[in-house]
Coordinates of N, CA and C in Angstrom, one line a residue:
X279 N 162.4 70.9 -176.6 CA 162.0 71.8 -177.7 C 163.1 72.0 -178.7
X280 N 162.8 72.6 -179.8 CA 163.9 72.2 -180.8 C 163.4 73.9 -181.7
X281 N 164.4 74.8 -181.5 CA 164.3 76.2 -181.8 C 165.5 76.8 -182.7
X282 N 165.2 77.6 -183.6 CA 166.1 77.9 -184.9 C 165.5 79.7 -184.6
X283 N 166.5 80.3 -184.5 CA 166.1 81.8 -185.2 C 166.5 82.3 -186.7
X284 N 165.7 82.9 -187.6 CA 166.0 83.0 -188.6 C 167.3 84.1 -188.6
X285 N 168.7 84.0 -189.6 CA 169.6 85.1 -190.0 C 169.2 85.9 -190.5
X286 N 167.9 85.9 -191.2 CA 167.8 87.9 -191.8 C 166.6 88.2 -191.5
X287 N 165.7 88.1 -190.1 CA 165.2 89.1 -189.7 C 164.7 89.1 -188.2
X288 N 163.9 89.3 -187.4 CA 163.6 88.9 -186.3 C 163.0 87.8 -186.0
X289 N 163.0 87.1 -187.0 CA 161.7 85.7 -186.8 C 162.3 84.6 -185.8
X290 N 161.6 83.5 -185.3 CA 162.0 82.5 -184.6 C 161.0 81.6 -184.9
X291 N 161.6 80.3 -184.8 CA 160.4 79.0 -184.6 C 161.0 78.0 -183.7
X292 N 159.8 77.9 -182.8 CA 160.3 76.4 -182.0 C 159.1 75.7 -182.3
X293 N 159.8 74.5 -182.2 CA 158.8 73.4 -182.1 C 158.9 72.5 -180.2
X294 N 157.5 72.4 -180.1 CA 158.0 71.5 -179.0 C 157.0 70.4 -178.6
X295 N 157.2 69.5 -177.5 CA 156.3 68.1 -178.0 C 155.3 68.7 -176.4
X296 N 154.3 68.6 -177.0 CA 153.2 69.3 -175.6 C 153.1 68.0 -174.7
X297 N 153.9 67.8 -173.8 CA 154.0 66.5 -173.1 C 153.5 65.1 -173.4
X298 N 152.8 64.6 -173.7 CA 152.8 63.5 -174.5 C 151.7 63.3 -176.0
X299 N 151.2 64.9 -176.1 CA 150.1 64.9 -176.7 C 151.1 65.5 -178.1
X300 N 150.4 66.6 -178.6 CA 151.1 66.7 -180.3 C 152.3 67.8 -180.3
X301 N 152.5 67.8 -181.5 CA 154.2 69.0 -181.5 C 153.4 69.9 -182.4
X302 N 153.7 71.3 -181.4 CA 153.2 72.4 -181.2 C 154.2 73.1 -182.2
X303 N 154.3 73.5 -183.3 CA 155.1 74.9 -184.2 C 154.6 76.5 -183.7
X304 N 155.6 77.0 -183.2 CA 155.2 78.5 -182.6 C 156.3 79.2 -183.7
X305 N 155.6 80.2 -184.3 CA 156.8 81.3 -185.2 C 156.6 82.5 -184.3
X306 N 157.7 83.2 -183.7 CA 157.6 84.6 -183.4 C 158.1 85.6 -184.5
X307 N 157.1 86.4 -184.7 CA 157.3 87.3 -186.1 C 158.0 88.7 -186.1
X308 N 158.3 89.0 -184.8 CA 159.1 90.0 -184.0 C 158.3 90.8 -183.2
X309 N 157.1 90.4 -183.3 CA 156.0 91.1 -182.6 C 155.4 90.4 -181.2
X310 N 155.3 89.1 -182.2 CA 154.3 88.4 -180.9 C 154.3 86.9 -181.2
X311 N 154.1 85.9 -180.7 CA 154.1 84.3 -180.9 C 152.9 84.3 -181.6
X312 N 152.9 83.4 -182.3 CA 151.8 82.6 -182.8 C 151.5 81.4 -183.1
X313 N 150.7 80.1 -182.7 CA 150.9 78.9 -182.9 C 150.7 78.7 -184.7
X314 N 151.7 78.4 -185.2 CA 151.3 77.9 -186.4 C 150.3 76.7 -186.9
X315 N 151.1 75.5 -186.5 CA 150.3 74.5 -186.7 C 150.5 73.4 -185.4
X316 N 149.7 72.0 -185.5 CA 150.1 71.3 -184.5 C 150.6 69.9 -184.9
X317 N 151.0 69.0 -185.1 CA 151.0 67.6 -185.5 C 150.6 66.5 -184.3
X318 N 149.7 65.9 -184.7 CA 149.3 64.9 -183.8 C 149.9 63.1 -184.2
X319 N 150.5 63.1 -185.4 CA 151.4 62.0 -185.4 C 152.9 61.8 -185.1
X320 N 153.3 62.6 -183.8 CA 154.2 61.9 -183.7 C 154.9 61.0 -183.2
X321 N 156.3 60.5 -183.8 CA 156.5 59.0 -183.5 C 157.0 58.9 -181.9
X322 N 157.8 60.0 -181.6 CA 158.4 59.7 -180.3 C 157.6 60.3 -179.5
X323 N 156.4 60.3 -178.4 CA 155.9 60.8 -177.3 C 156.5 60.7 -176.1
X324 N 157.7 61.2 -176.1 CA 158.2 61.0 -174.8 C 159.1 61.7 -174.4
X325 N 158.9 62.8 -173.1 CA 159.6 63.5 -172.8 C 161.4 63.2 -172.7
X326 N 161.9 61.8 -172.7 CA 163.1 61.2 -172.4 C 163.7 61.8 -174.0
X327 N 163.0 61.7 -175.3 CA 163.6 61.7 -176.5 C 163.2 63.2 -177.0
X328 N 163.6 63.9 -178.5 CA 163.3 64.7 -179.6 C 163.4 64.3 -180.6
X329 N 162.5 63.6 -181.0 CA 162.2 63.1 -182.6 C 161.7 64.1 -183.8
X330 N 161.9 65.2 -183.3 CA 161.9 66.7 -184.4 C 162.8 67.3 -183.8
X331 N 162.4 68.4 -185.2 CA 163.7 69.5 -184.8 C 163.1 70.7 -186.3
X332 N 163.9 71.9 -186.3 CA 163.6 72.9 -187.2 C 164.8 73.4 -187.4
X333 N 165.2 74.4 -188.6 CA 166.3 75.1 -189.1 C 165.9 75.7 -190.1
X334 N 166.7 76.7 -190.3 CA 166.2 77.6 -191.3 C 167.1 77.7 -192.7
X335 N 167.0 77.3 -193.2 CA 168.0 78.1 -194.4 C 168.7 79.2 -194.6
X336 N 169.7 79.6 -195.5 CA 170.6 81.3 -194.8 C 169.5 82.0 -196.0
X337 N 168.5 81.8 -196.8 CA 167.7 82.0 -197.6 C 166.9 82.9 -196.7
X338 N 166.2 82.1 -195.1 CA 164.9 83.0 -194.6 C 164.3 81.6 -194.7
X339 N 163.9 80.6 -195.6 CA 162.8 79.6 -195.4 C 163.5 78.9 -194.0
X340 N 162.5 78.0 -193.6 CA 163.0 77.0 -192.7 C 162.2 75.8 -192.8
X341 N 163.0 74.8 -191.9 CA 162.9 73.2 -192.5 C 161.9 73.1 -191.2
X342 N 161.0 72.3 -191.0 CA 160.9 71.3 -190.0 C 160.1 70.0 -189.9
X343 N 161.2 69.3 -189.5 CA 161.3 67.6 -189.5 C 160.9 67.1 -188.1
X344 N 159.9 65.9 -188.1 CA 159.6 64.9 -187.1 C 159.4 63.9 -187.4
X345 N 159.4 62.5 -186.6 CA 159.6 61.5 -187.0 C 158.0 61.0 -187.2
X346 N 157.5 60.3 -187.9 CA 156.2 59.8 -188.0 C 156.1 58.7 -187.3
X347 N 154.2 58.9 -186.7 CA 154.1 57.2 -185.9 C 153.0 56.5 -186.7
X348 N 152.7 56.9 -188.1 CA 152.0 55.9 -188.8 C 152.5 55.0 -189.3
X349 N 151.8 53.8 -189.6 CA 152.3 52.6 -190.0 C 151.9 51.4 -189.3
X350 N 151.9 50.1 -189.7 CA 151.8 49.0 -189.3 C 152.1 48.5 -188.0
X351 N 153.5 49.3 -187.7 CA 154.3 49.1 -186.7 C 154.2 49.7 -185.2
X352 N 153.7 50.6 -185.0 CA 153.7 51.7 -184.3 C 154.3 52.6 -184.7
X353 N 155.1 53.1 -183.6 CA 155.9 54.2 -185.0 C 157.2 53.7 -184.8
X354 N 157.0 52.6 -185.1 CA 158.4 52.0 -185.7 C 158.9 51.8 -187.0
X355 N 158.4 52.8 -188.0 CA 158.3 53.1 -189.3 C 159.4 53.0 -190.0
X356 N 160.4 54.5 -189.5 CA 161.3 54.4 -189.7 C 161.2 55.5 -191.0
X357 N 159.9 56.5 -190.8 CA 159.7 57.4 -191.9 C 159.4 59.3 -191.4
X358 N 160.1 59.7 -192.0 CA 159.7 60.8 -191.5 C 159.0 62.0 -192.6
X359 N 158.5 63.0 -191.6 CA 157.7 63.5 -192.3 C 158.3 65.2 -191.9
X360 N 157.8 66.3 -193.1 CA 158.8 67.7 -193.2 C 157.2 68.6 -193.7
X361 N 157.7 69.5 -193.3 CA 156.6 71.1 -193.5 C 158.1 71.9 -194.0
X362 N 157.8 72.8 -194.8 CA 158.3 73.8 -195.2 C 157.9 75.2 -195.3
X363 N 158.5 76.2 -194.1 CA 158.2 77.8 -194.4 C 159.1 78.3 -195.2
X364 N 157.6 79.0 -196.5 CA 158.7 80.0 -197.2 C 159.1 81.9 -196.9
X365 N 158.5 81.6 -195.4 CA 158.1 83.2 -195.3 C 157.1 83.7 -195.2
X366 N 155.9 83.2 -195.7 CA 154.8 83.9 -195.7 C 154.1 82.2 -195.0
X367 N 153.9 81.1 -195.4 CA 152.9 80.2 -195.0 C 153.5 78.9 -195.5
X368 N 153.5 77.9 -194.4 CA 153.8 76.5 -194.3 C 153.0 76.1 -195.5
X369 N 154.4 74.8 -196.3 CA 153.7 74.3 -197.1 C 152.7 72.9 -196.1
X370 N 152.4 72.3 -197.0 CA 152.0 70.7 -196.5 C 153.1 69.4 -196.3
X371 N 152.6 68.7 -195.2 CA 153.2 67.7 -194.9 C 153.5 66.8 -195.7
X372 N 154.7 66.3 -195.9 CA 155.7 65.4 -197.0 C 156.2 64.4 -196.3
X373 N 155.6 63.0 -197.0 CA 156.9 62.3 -196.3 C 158.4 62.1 -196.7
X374 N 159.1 61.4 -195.6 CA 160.7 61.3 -195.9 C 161.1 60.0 -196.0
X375 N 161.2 59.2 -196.2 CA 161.1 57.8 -196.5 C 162.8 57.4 -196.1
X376 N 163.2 56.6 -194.8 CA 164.7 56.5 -194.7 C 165.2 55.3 -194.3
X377 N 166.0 55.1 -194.3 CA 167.0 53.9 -194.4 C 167.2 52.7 -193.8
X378 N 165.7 53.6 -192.4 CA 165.7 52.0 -191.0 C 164.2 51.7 -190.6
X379 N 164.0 50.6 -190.4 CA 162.3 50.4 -189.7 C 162.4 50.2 -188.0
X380 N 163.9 50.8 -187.5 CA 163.9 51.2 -186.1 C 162.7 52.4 -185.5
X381 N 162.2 52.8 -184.3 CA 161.6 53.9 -184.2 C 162.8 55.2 -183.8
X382 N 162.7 56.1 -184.4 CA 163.8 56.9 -184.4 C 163.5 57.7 -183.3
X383 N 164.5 57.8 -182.3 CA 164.1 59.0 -180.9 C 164.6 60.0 -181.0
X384 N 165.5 60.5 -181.9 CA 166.2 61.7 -181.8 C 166.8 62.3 -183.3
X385 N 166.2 63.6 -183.7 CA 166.2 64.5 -184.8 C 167.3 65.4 -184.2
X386 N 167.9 65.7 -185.1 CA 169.2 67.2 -185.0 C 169.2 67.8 -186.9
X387 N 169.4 68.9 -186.7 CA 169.5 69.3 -187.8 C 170.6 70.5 -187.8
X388 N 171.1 70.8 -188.8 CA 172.4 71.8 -188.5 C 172.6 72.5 -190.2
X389 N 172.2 73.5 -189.8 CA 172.0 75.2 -190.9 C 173.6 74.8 -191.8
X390 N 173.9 75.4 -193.1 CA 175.0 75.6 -193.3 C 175.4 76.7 -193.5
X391 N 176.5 77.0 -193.0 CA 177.0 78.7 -192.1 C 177.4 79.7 -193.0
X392 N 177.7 79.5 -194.2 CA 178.2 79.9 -195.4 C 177.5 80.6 -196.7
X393 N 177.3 81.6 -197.3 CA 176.5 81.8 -197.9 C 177.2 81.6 -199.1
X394 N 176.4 81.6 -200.3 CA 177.2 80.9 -201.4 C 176.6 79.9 -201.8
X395 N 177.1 78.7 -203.4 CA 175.7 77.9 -203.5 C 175.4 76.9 -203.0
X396 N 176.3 76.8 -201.9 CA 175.1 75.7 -200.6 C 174.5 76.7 -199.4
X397 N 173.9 77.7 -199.7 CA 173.1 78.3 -198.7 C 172.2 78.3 -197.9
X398 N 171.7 77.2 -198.8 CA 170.1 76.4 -198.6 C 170.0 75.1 -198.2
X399 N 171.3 74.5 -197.5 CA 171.6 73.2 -197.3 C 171.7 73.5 -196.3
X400 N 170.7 71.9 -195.0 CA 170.6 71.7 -194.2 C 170.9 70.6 -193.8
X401 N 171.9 70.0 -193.3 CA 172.3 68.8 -192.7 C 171.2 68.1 -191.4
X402 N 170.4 66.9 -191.7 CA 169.8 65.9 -190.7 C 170.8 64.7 -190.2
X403 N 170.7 64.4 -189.1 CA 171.1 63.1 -188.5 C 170.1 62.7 -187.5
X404 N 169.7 61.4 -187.2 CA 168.6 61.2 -186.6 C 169.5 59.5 -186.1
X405 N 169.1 59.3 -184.8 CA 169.1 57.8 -184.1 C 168.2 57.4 -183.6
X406 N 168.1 55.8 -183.7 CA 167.3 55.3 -183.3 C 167.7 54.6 -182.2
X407 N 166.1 54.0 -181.5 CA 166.4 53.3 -180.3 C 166.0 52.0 -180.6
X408 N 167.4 51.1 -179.7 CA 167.8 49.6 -180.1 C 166.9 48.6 -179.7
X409 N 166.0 47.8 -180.7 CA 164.7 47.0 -180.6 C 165.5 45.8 -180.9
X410 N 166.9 45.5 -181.0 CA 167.6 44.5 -180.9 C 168.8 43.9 -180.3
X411 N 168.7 45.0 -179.3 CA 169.8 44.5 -178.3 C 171.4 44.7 -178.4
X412 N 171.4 45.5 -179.6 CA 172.7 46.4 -180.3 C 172.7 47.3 -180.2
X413 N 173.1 48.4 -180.3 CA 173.2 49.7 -180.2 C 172.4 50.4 -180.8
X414 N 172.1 52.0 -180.9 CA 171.3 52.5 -182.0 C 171.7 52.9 -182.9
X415 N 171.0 53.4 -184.3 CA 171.4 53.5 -185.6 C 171.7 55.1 -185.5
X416 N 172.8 55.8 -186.2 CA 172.9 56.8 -186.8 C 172.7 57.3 -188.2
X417 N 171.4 57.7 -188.7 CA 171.5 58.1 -190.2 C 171.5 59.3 -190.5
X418 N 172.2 59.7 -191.2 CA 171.9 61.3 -192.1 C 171.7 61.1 -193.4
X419 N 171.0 62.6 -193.9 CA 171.2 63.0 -195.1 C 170.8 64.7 -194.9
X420 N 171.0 65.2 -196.6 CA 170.9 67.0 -196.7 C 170.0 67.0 -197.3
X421 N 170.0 68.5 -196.9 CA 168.3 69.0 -197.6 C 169.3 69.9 -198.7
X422 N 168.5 69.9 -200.0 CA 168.8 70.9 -200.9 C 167.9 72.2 -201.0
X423 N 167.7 72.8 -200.7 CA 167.1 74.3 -200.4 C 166.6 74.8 -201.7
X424 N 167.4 74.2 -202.9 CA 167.1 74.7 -204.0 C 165.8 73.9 -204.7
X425 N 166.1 72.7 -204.8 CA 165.0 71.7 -204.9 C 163.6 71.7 -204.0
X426 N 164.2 71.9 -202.5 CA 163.1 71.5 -201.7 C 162.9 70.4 -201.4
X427 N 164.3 69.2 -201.6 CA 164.1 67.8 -201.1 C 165.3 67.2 -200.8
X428 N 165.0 66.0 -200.0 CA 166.1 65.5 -199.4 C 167.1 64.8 -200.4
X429 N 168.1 64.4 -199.9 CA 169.1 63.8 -200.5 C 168.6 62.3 -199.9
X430 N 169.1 61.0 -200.1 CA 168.9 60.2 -199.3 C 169.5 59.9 -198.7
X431 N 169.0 58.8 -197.3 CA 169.7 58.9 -195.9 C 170.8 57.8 -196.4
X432 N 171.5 58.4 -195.4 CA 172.9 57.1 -195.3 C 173.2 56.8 -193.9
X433 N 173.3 55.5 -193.4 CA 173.9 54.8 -192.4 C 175.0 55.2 -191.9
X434 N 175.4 56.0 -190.6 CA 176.5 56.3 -191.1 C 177.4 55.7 -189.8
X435 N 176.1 54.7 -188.8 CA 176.4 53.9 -187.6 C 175.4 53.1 -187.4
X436 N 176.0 51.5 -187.2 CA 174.8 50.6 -186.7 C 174.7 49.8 -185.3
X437 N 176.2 50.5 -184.6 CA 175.9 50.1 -183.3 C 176.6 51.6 -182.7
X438 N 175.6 52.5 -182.3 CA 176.4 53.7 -181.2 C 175.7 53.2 -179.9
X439 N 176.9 54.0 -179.3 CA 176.3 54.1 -177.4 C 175.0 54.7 -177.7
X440 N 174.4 54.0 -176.7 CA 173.4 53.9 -176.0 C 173.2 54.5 -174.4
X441 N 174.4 54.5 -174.0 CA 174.7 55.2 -172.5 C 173.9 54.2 -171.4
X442 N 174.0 52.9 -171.7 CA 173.0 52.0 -171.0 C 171.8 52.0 -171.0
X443 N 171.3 52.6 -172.1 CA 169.8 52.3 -172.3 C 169.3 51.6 -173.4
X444 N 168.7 50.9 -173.7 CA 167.7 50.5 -175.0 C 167.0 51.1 -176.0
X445 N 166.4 52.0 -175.4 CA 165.6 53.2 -176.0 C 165.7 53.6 -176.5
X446 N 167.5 54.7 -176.9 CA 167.2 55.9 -177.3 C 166.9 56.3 -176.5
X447 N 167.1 56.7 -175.4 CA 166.0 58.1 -174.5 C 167.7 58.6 -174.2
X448 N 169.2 58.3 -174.4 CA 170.1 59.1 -174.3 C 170.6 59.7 -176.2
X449 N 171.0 61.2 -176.1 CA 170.9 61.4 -177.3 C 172.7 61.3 -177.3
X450 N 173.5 60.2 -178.0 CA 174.8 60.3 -177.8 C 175.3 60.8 -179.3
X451 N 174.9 61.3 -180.2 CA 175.8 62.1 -181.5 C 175.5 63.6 -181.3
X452 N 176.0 64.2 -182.6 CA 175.9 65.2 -182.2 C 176.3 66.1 -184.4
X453 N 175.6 66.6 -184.7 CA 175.7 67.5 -186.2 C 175.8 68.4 -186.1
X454 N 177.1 68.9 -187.7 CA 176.9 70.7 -187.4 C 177.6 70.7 -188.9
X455 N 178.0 71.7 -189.5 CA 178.7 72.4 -190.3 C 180.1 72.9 -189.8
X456 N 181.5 72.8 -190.5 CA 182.3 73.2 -190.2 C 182.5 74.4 -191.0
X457 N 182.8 75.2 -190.2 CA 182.6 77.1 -190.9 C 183.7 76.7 -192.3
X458 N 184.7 76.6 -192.0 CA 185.8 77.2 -193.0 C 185.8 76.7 -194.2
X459 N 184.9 75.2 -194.1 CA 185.0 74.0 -195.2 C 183.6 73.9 -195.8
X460 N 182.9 74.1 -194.5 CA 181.3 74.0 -194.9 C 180.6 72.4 -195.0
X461 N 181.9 71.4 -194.3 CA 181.4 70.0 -195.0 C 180.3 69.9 -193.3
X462 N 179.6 69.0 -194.2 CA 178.8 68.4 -192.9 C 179.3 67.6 -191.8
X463 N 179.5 67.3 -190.7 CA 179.8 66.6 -189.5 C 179.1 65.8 -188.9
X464 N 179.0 64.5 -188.5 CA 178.3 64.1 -187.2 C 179.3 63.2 -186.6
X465 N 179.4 63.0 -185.2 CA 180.3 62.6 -184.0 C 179.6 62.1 -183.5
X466 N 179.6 60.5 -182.9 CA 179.0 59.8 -182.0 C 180.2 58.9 -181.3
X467 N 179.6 58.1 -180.6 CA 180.6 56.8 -179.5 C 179.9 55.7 -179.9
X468 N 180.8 54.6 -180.3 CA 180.6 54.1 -180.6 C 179.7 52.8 -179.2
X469 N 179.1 51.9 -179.4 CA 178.7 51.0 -178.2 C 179.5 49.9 -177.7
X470 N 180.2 49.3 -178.4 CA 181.2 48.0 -178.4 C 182.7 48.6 -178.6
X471 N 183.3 49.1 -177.8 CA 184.7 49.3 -178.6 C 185.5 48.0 -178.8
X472 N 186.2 48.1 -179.4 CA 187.1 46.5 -179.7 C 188.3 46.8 -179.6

């Protein structure tokens, strides 16, 4: 499951994948849970991976991202798709259009800690699992809070460990924000050292 509490009030949202069936959005409003919505397209069904994830902005809205399984391919697309809470009610599903036609197994996203005018910026990193016998891909990009849209993805690895699997079903990076700088981070191992 993939869970964000909001900074200015009692709210919370997880999302989580109901075992192989759809991903479940729950907001707790400080009262009581409530299922928001559900998605039934997504790319990764499998309890081994997290192909979503959620975060909130230091605003109060929050982001949440999962990987899409439509397409030609299966959901080897390589596209993802975002809902936006502004506090009162989720907008509609948007696609995210990114940089690989791998099937991606694993979403992270990471809040920026700082308030000020990147307040509303949300760092994504996402890997994929290796359909060519190389390692998996690491891409990121940010959300602008102000706009309401992504930046585009960047490659930022095309062979990480894997941890001896093919799949993706090990999550080896890792995103965040550095407090004092505010720059975005992501850390992986590489698959081949030389």
């Amino acid at each position: 499951a993939g869970s964000q509490a909001s900074g200015s009030d009692n709210e919370h949202i997880v999302a989580n994948l109901n075992g192989a069936g759809p991903l479940d959005v729950l907001r707790w409003n400080g009262t009581a849970w409530a299922l928001d919505w559900t998605e039934n397209g997504v790319g990764s069904q499998s309890l081994d991976t997290r192909a979503f994830d959620v975060a909130y902005e230091n605003s109060g809205e929050a982001v949440a991202v999962w990987a899409s399984s439509s397409g030609t391919i299966g959901n080897q697309t390589g596209k993802l798709e975002y809902r936006v809470w502004n506090g009162i009610s989720w907008g509609a599903s948007t696609s995210f259009t990114t940089t690989t036609t791998e099937k991606i197994t694993w979403v992270e996203m990471a809040s920026h800690p700082a308030s000020g005018s990147n307040q509303n910026e949300i760092g994504l990193c996402f890997s994929t699992g290796s359909q060519t016998g190389t390692g998996s891909q690491i891409h990121c990009a940010v959300w602008n809070g102000t706009t309401n849209t992504w930046g585009n993805t960047k490659l930022q690895e095309s062979d990480a460990d894997e941890n001896g699997t093919t799949n993706g079903s090990t999550k080896t990076f890792a995103d965040f924000y550095e407090q004092s700088s505010g720059e975005f981070t992501v850390i992986w191992g590489p698959e081949h050292a030389g």
